[in-house]
Amino acid sequence: MSGGRGFNVLHVAEKPSVAKSVATILSRSQGLRTREGRSRYNKIFEFSYAINGRPCHMLVTSVTGHLMELEFQDRYRKWHSCDPADLFQAPVHKFVPEDKLDIKRTLEEEARRCQWLVLWLDCDREGENIAFEVVEVCTAVNPHLTIKRARFSALIDREIHEAVQRLVEPNKCFADAVDARQEIDLRIGASFTRFQTMLLRDAFVIDFGTDNLVLSYGPCQFPTLGFVVERYWEIQAHEPEEFWTINCSHKSDEGIATFNWMRGHLFDYTCAVIIYEMCVQEPIATVTTVRQQEKLKYPPYPLNTIELEKRASRYFRMSSEHTMKVAEDLYQAGFISYPRTETDSFSERTDLHAIVQEQQRHPVWGSYAQRLLEPGAELWRNPGNGGHDDKAHPPIHPTKFSSGEAGWSQDHHRLYELVVRHFLACVSQPAVGAETNVEIDIAGELFSASGRAILAKNYLDVYRFESWGTSTIPTYVPGQQFIPTSLTLDSGVTRPPPLLSEADLLSCMDKEGIGTDATMHDHIKKLLDRFYATKDSNTRFSPTNLGEALVMGYDDMGYKLWKPYLRAVMERDMKAVSEGTKSKAEVLAASLQQMKACFLDARLNKVKLFEAMEVFFERSNRSGGDEQHASGEVVRPCGVCQESNMVLRRNRDGNFMVGCLGYPQCRNAVWLPGSLSEAVVTANICNTCTPGPVYLIQFKFRQLEIPPNYNANYLGCIGGCDETLRQLIEICGTGSRIPARGRGSSASSSNVQQSNSRLGEARHSACIYCHQTGHSSSDCPSQISGSRSARHRGMNPQSGEPSVPCNTCGTPCILRTANTANNRGRKFYSCQSQDCSFFVWEDNLNNVTGGSVQRARTSVSASNTSRSGGRGRGGRGGAHAATATFVSATGDPVTGRRCFVCGDPSHFANVCPNRGSS
């Protein structure tokens, strides 16, 4: 209490315009003062008032929609920060974004000096959620606040004054339902969006004129796309089929009657011809039945949001998004009631006559409003009940008279007219007509004709958007006979259904429970924004190639993620939360568990997405590194940062590596042999390496770039226990052997060597020459301190040519001549055995200082019995492969550095001039 003014009450509205309207109405524009808040757009209005007879000082301000956002913690926000599957359980938090901090400061400052907080947010679930965001901010600085909620449906004097005198408690269940939806949509949307964007965007040429195309997935957005694609497929699958029907007409002095064949039509031409010939041979028509009855055409139910969007689309070709924008403008200006409502029935306490009275002054429909209120006209009828009531707002209806405002666009005029005419129609009597049905018999075949006369138009007088046609037919009596004026056998073809219009799409979404009245138009707009669908001038939707490919891919997987069933269940669960029959935690756990299982299955079957995309798009030559990342091919937990996973991926040069998702904070990486052409993570787990699980990788090497005693297909472990993989890294090196275009060939060689030396040394692996630990194979003392003497040469006893004995198998190696560009004419010795890879230059044998023939005992183990799972294609190689010797052109030992096609150490096999002829 302060200054005798009573207690201070802070009122918070959802928008600045609503705050101004509430303050203006409550103060009656007397003693109203305005001052600036921290935010230039959210002003503060002050005045004196009395709530239930208690004097108080009112402070009215506003937010601008949601005050808080739900987001993952910083560690998970970057697309490459984690496996997308982790997002189903990654920590999330609500926070006030930077652009709303000034609004937050205003609320904190005003709340400190107030005793009450009254919430004027929109009276739906979303508004209730925003209300609790405001409560959280205000009670953080003043925990003693009394919290109240104002419930209103229109910004008019009667509603606002009544609301402030009948304050209620805010509904936590409504807020919890929105919290559940936000978290479900965030987790599902982020995981699937990252997965399919990183998997497909760079793998295909998808040109929509945007640089950073996002292939988004939304739990409501995708089923909405599914409706569009399903109808499109139905049209594409339609095969026109010819049919035949018999048409009959009769002309008399009173007019012409057209009789329709009661069989409809036949697809069998022969049967149709036989029946037609029977009718032609006995053409006398006998009237069998004449029925006359009164028919009623009922007015529409009171207007809810979905019907408003559907009718605006049908009558004016306005998009649902634009319709809601215009309706919001009319609501905030006080001309119509709250436009987001599911209710299509008025409560008994609604003063419907008062609403009609306001419209009597209108120059167009004012006379009809007057007739409605005249007791003698008998035009009034209490509106029908559509069966829906959201317990928050009445149906949409006019709240203030207008014959047109200066700032209104044509669409504002149209929508206001629709709301008024719809309201006047729903409180009117139905149209009355007299309908006559006549049936005739021709040679045993029945035909029928009907006519209608309008007796009273009633609601159709004001509701110009609907019509009820009049058609007259001559008078017939039972037993009357006549010969038809015409009797023809006509053909036609079946036609496919039309593309879905926006009204059709809204009906599908409403029927299946996809989205809410407040969000459906957003989901439709998202389809257009993401280039998943297009809308023509008739407001009909067609899927784009991208939209169709995504639905096709998921459909081929066998998982109906594009069908409405899963989301419909979630919507029902969230409604249960709002009603208090289920808890938020219960719904979150069930929904996320189900969708995570779908996500993991989709990831395992990602090849179906590739196959579907290949139907519509060309493959790109961009790096597929994000494919590996997006597919979530986790190899092992990172042992360095112990927070993220390590995944198989490719760098920009196309080379395979296993890197930590925590990059750049964690730079742990394992570079794989440069001779790899393919690598796929399997489900097999190494039982030796820790921390686990460590998944085995199926490698495919380029055969010409590895020694002949190694298999091109190999199942290996990067955890450190795999001796064969370590040897291949020693022999083949890491990274591409051809420098990337525009890059230096040795730009990162030191980093690569350092990374891979850690892989070997950290595991205390043995040297491939002496089988001792403590040094790498390239620094083996046995190779440096070997014999410096020239090797003894002899003669091949069979050919008489110079030879040297093979170090490995002892077979005489004959002298040969190189025929490559760099070494043409140079002599060398090589073993003739296919199982041996011995090679040495002749001049190196003559070099006393460096001519010793080096040996590399590259024994390849047949298997690693400590690992579980299959061996993959090609297995792990022979039990004890033959040793291989490698020397450089200078005679110095260089492990794994020679061409395996021609034996020339000056180049590698992938650039060998003899490669094509080998």
Tab-separated table of C-alpha atoms in Angstrom, residues 643-902:
chain	number	residue	atom	x	y	z
A	643	GLU	CA	32.019	-36.022	-23.384
A	644	SER	CA	31.391	-36.489	-27.084
A	645	ASN	CA	31.437	-39.391	-29.512
A	646	MET	CA	33.940	-40.011	-32.275
A	647	VAL	CA	32.394	-40.510	-35.714
A	648	LEU	CA	33.586	-41.717	-39.084
A	649	ARG	CA	33.718	-38.865	-41.576
A	650	ARG	CA	35.651	-37.420	-44.492
A	651	ASN	CA	37.584	-34.200	-44.528
A	652	ARG	CA	37.324	-31.648	-47.312
A	653	ASP	CA	39.885	-33.537	-49.395
A	654	GLY	CA	37.791	-36.689	-49.220
A	655	ASN	CA	40.111	-38.579	-46.859
A	656	PHE	CA	38.630	-40.772	-44.138
A	657	MET	CA	39.161	-40.035	-40.485
A	658	VAL	CA	37.539	-40.711	-37.128
A	659	GLY	CA	37.066	-37.414	-35.308
A	660	CYS	CA	35.488	-36.142	-32.109
A	661	LEU	CA	32.122	-34.374	-32.339
A	662	GLY	CA	33.385	-31.950	-29.710
A	663	TYR	CA	35.617	-30.235	-32.299
A	664	PRO	CA	37.028	-27.599	-32.073
A	665	GLN	CA	37.046	-27.842	-28.262
A	666	CYS	CA	38.344	-31.416	-28.602
A	667	ARG	CA	40.716	-32.158	-31.479
A	668	ASN	CA	41.088	-35.883	-30.925
A	669	ALA	CA	41.269	-37.616	-34.320
A	670	VAL	CA	42.457	-40.848	-35.926
A	671	TRP	CA	43.519	-40.535	-39.558
A	672	LEU	CA	42.950	-43.626	-41.662
A	673	PRO	CA	45.053	-44.985	-44.563
A	674	GLY	CA	45.011	-42.805	-47.659
A	675	SER	CA	44.377	-45.824	-49.880
A	676	LEU	CA	40.799	-46.201	-48.561
A	677	SER	CA	37.983	-45.954	-51.084
A	678	GLU	CA	35.107	-46.838	-48.746
A	679	ALA	CA	34.529	-47.163	-44.999
A	680	VAL	CA	31.338	-48.115	-43.183
A	681	VAL	CA	30.774	-48.525	-39.443
A	682	THR	CA	29.306	-51.934	-38.618
A	683	ALA	CA	27.318	-53.180	-35.648
A	684	ASN	CA	30.201	-55.430	-34.555
A	685	ILE	CA	31.960	-54.406	-31.342
A	686	CYS	CA	35.592	-54.867	-30.301
A	687	ASN	CA	35.811	-56.683	-26.972
A	688	THR	CA	39.325	-55.440	-26.255
A	689	CYS	CA	39.423	-51.668	-26.651
A	690	THR	CA	38.199	-49.233	-24.010
A	691	PRO	CA	36.398	-46.949	-23.418
A	692	GLY	CA	33.724	-48.793	-25.322
A	693	PRO	CA	31.798	-49.671	-27.223
A	694	VAL	CA	34.257	-49.443	-30.127
A	695	TYR	CA	32.494	-50.403	-33.367
A	696	LEU	CA	34.437	-52.201	-36.092
A	697	ILE	CA	34.726	-50.535	-39.484
A	698	GLN	CA	34.408	-52.334	-42.817
A	699	PHE	CA	37.221	-50.935	-44.966
A	700	LYS	CA	37.596	-51.161	-48.729
A	701	PHE	CA	41.060	-50.287	-50.061
A	702	ARG	CA	42.163	-49.462	-53.583
A	703	GLN	CA	43.903	-52.715	-54.448
A	704	LEU	CA	46.719	-51.118	-56.451
A	705	GLU	CA	47.684	-48.844	-53.553
A	706	ILE	CA	48.270	-51.521	-50.933
A	707	PRO	CA	50.795	-54.388	-50.934
A	708	PRO	CA	49.531	-57.487	-52.741
A	709	ASN	CA	49.556	-59.580	-49.557
A	710	TYR	CA	46.739	-57.482	-48.018
A	711	ASN	CA	43.046	-57.908	-48.752
A	712	ALA	CA	41.188	-54.961	-50.284
A	713	ASN	CA	38.168	-55.699	-48.052
A	714	TYR	CA	38.991	-55.651	-44.371
A	715	LEU	CA	37.066	-55.432	-41.089
A	716	GLY	CA	39.188	-53.483	-38.625
A	717	CYS	CA	39.286	-51.629	-35.304
A	718	ILE	CA	40.649	-48.103	-34.792
A	719	GLY	CA	40.864	-48.539	-31.027
A	720	GLY	CA	44.575	-49.510	-31.086
A	721	CYS	CA	44.401	-53.312	-30.937
A	722	ASP	CA	44.451	-53.848	-34.714
A	723	GLU	CA	48.006	-54.690	-35.822
A	724	THR	CA	47.029	-55.028	-39.479
A	725	LEU	CA	45.471	-51.573	-39.640
A	726	ARG	CA	48.530	-50.087	-37.945
A	727	GLN	CA	50.785	-51.722	-40.505
A	728	LEU	CA	48.688	-50.363	-43.377
A	729	ILE	CA	48.936	-46.864	-41.900
A	730	GLU	CA	52.748	-47.348	-41.661
A	731	ILE	CA	52.956	-48.634	-45.222
A	732	CYS	CA	50.390	-46.455	-47.029
A	733	GLY	CA	50.464	-43.354	-44.912
A	734	THR	CA	47.392	-41.192	-44.304
A	735	GLY	CA	45.585	-38.685	-46.480
A	736	SER	CA	45.379	-38.443	-50.222
A	737	ARG	CA	48.507	-39.188	-52.286
A	738	ILE	CA	47.430	-36.602	-54.835
A	739	PRO	CA	47.412	-33.074	-53.412
A	740	ALA	CA	43.988	-31.439	-53.404
A	741	ARG	CA	43.450	-28.824	-56.090
A	742	GLY	CA	44.866	-25.536	-54.923
A	743	ARG	CA	46.474	-27.051	-51.829
A	744	GLY	CA	50.094	-27.713	-50.966
A	745	SER	CA	51.051	-31.363	-50.932
A	746	SER	CA	52.606	-31.177	-47.501
A	747	ALA	CA	50.442	-28.546	-45.867
A	748	SER	CA	49.467	-30.704	-42.931
A	749	SER	CA	51.903	-33.600	-43.104
A	750	SER	CA	53.371	-32.859	-39.697
A	751	ASN	CA	49.933	-32.903	-38.077
A	752	VAL	CA	49.041	-36.145	-39.807
A	753	GLN	CA	52.271	-37.845	-38.743
A	754	GLN	CA	51.870	-36.588	-35.198
A	755	SER	CA	48.263	-37.785	-34.983
A	756	ASN	CA	49.072	-41.245	-36.270
A	757	SER	CA	52.252	-41.663	-34.278
A	758	ARG	CA	50.066	-41.187	-31.209
A	759	LEU	CA	47.806	-43.954	-32.474
A	760	GLY	CA	50.769	-46.378	-32.546
A	761	GLU	CA	52.922	-45.200	-29.671
A	762	ALA	CA	50.084	-44.714	-27.197
A	763	ARG	CA	49.273	-48.392	-27.540
A	764	HIS	CA	52.986	-49.481	-27.226
A	765	SER	CA	52.728	-51.306	-30.559
A	766	ALA	CA	55.638	-53.399	-31.812
A	767	CYS	CA	57.839	-52.377	-34.747
A	768	ILE	CA	56.910	-54.258	-37.909
A	769	TYR	CA	60.609	-55.074	-38.523
A	770	CYS	CA	62.103	-56.176	-35.191
A	771	HIS	CA	58.824	-56.675	-33.294
A	772	GLN	CA	60.122	-54.552	-30.379
A	773	THR	CA	58.345	-51.607	-28.706
A	774	GLY	CA	59.731	-48.140	-28.014
A	775	HIS	CA	60.251	-46.931	-31.582
A	776	SER	CA	58.373	-46.651	-34.848
A	777	SER	CA	59.059	-48.833	-37.855
A	778	SER	CA	60.608	-45.952	-39.808
A	779	ASP	CA	63.199	-45.487	-37.012
A	780	CYS	CA	64.012	-49.177	-36.464
A	781	PRO	CA	67.694	-49.581	-35.429
A	782	SER	CA	67.875	-52.941	-37.166
A	783	GLN	CA	67.183	-51.233	-40.472
A	784	ILE	CA	69.685	-48.412	-39.947
A	785	SER	CA	72.546	-50.558	-38.638
A	786	GLY	CA	72.119	-53.349	-41.127
A	787	SER	CA	74.886	-54.627	-43.370
A	788	ARG	CA	76.516	-51.943	-45.541
A	789	SER	CA	78.266	-54.404	-47.794
A	790	ALA	CA	77.234	-54.953	-51.352
A	791	ARG	CA	75.006	-57.933	-51.846
A	792	HIS	CA	76.527	-60.993	-53.507
A	793	ARG	CA	75.256	-61.414	-57.023
A	794	GLY	CA	75.312	-64.601	-59.039
A	795	MET	CA	74.069	-66.088	-62.322
A	796	ASN	CA	70.751	-67.747	-62.876
A	797	PRO	CA	71.745	-71.358	-63.706
A	798	GLN	CA	68.759	-71.794	-66.031
A	799	SER	CA	68.930	-68.559	-68.039
A	800	GLY	CA	72.542	-67.580	-67.514
A	801	GLU	CA	71.400	-64.040	-66.615
A	802	PRO	CA	72.612	-62.085	-63.537
A	803	SER	CA	70.531	-62.795	-60.424
A	804	VAL	CA	70.384	-62.322	-56.671
A	805	PRO	CA	68.641	-64.616	-54.189
A	806	CYS	CA	65.305	-63.372	-52.851
A	807	ASN	CA	65.488	-62.329	-49.182
A	808	THR	CA	62.121	-63.906	-48.481
A	809	CYS	CA	61.736	-67.124	-50.407
A	810	GLY	CA	65.272	-67.702	-51.710
A	811	THR	CA	64.185	-67.808	-55.346
A	812	PRO	CA	66.753	-66.347	-57.792
A	813	CYS	CA	65.658	-62.855	-58.864
A	814	ILE	CA	66.660	-62.024	-62.447
A	815	LEU	CA	67.884	-58.648	-63.621
A	816	ARG	CA	65.229	-56.479	-65.364
A	817	THR	CA	65.080	-53.043	-66.986
A	818	ALA	CA	62.632	-50.301	-65.950
A	819	ASN	CA	60.561	-48.656	-68.670
A	820	THR	CA	59.063	-45.675	-66.791
A	821	ALA	CA	59.557	-42.011	-67.650
A	822	ASN	CA	61.740	-41.295	-64.624
A	823	ASN	CA	63.785	-44.524	-64.581
A	824	ARG	CA	63.813	-45.722	-68.196
A	825	GLY	CA	66.803	-48.024	-68.721
A	826	ARG	CA	67.531	-48.459	-65.021
A	827	LYS	CA	68.204	-52.057	-63.880
A	828	PHE	CA	66.449	-53.743	-60.945
A	829	TYR	CA	65.920	-57.170	-59.386
A	830	SER	CA	62.453	-58.455	-58.422
A	831	CYS	CA	61.179	-61.845	-57.297
A	832	GLN	CA	59.255	-63.869	-59.863
A	833	SER	CA	57.015	-65.468	-57.238
A	834	GLN	CA	53.449	-64.046	-57.195
A	835	ASP	CA	53.397	-64.419	-53.404
A	836	CYS	CA	56.552	-62.367	-52.918
A	837	SER	CA	57.166	-58.626	-53.328
A	838	PHE	CA	61.008	-58.473	-53.166
A	839	PHE	CA	62.495	-55.568	-55.174
A	840	VAL	CA	65.879	-53.767	-55.328
A	841	TRP	CA	67.665	-51.451	-57.807
A	842	GLU	CA	70.901	-52.845	-59.237
A	843	ASP	CA	72.860	-49.626	-58.590
A	844	ASN	CA	71.754	-49.740	-54.934
A	845	LEU	CA	73.494	-53.116	-54.606
A	846	ASN	CA	76.686	-51.450	-55.816
A	847	ASN	CA	76.341	-48.577	-53.332
A	848	VAL	CA	78.437	-49.580	-50.348
A	849	THR	CA	77.083	-46.814	-48.086
A	850	GLY	CA	73.464	-47.321	-48.613
A	851	GLY	CA	72.845	-50.350	-50.732
A	852	SER	CA	71.677	-52.920	-48.243
A	853	VAL	CA	68.420	-54.543	-49.111
A	854	GLN	CA	65.934	-53.784	-46.400
A	855	ARG	CA	63.369	-56.237	-45.200
A	856	ALA	CA	59.939	-55.603	-43.763
A	857	ARG	CA	58.292	-58.544	-42.081
A	858	THR	CA	54.675	-57.634	-42.567
A	859	SER	CA	53.081	-60.699	-41.089
A	860	VAL	CA	49.310	-60.290	-41.234
A	861	SER	CA	47.321	-62.144	-38.624
A	862	ALA	CA	44.467	-64.219	-39.924
A	863	SER	CA	41.992	-62.933	-37.398
A	864	ASN	CA	41.632	-61.210	-34.102
A	865	THR	CA	39.871	-63.617	-31.822
A	866	SER	CA	39.159	-60.918	-29.267
A	867	ARG	CA	36.629	-59.204	-31.527
A	868	SER	CA	33.020	-60.110	-31.828
A	869	GLY	CA	30.982	-60.149	-34.993
A	870	GLY	CA	31.588	-61.134	-38.556
A	871	ARG	CA	34.737	-60.640	-40.537
A	872	GLY	CA	33.203	-58.573	-43.298
A	873	ARG	CA	33.739	-58.960	-46.984
A	874	GLY	CA	37.170	-60.451	-47.726
A	875	GLY	CA	38.087	-61.359	-44.156
A	876	ARG	CA	41.399	-60.339	-42.615
A	877	GLY	CA	43.998	-61.815	-44.938
A	878	GLY	CA	46.190	-64.922	-44.859
A	879	ALA	CA	47.580	-66.515	-41.739
A	880	HIS	CA	51.205	-65.567	-42.389
A	881	ALA	CA	51.612	-63.412	-45.445
A	882	ALA	CA	54.981	-63.207	-47.121
A	883	THR	CA	57.301	-60.432	-46.100
A	884	ALA	CA	57.738	-57.429	-48.375
A	885	THR	CA	60.885	-55.350	-48.973
A	886	PHE	CA	60.802	-51.656	-49.891
A	887	VAL	CA	63.763	-49.361	-50.701
A	888	SER	CA	63.961	-45.828	-52.049
A	889	ALA	CA	65.784	-44.657	-55.138
A	890	THR	CA	68.719	-43.704	-52.916
A	891	GLY	CA	68.788	-46.987	-51.083
A	892	ASP	CA	67.343	-45.491	-47.870
A	893	PRO	CA	64.568	-47.429	-46.168
A	894	VAL	CA	61.108	-45.891	-46.799
A	895	THR	CA	58.324	-48.100	-45.570
A	896	GLY	CA	55.550	-48.624	-48.096
A	897	ARG	CA	56.798	-46.099	-50.650
A	898	ARG	CA	56.884	-47.685	-54.105
A	899	CYS	CA	54.582	-48.300	-57.059
A	900	PHE	CA	52.942	-51.725	-56.871
A	901	VAL	CA	52.360	-51.822	-60.638
A	902	CYS	CA	55.830	-51.359	-62.101
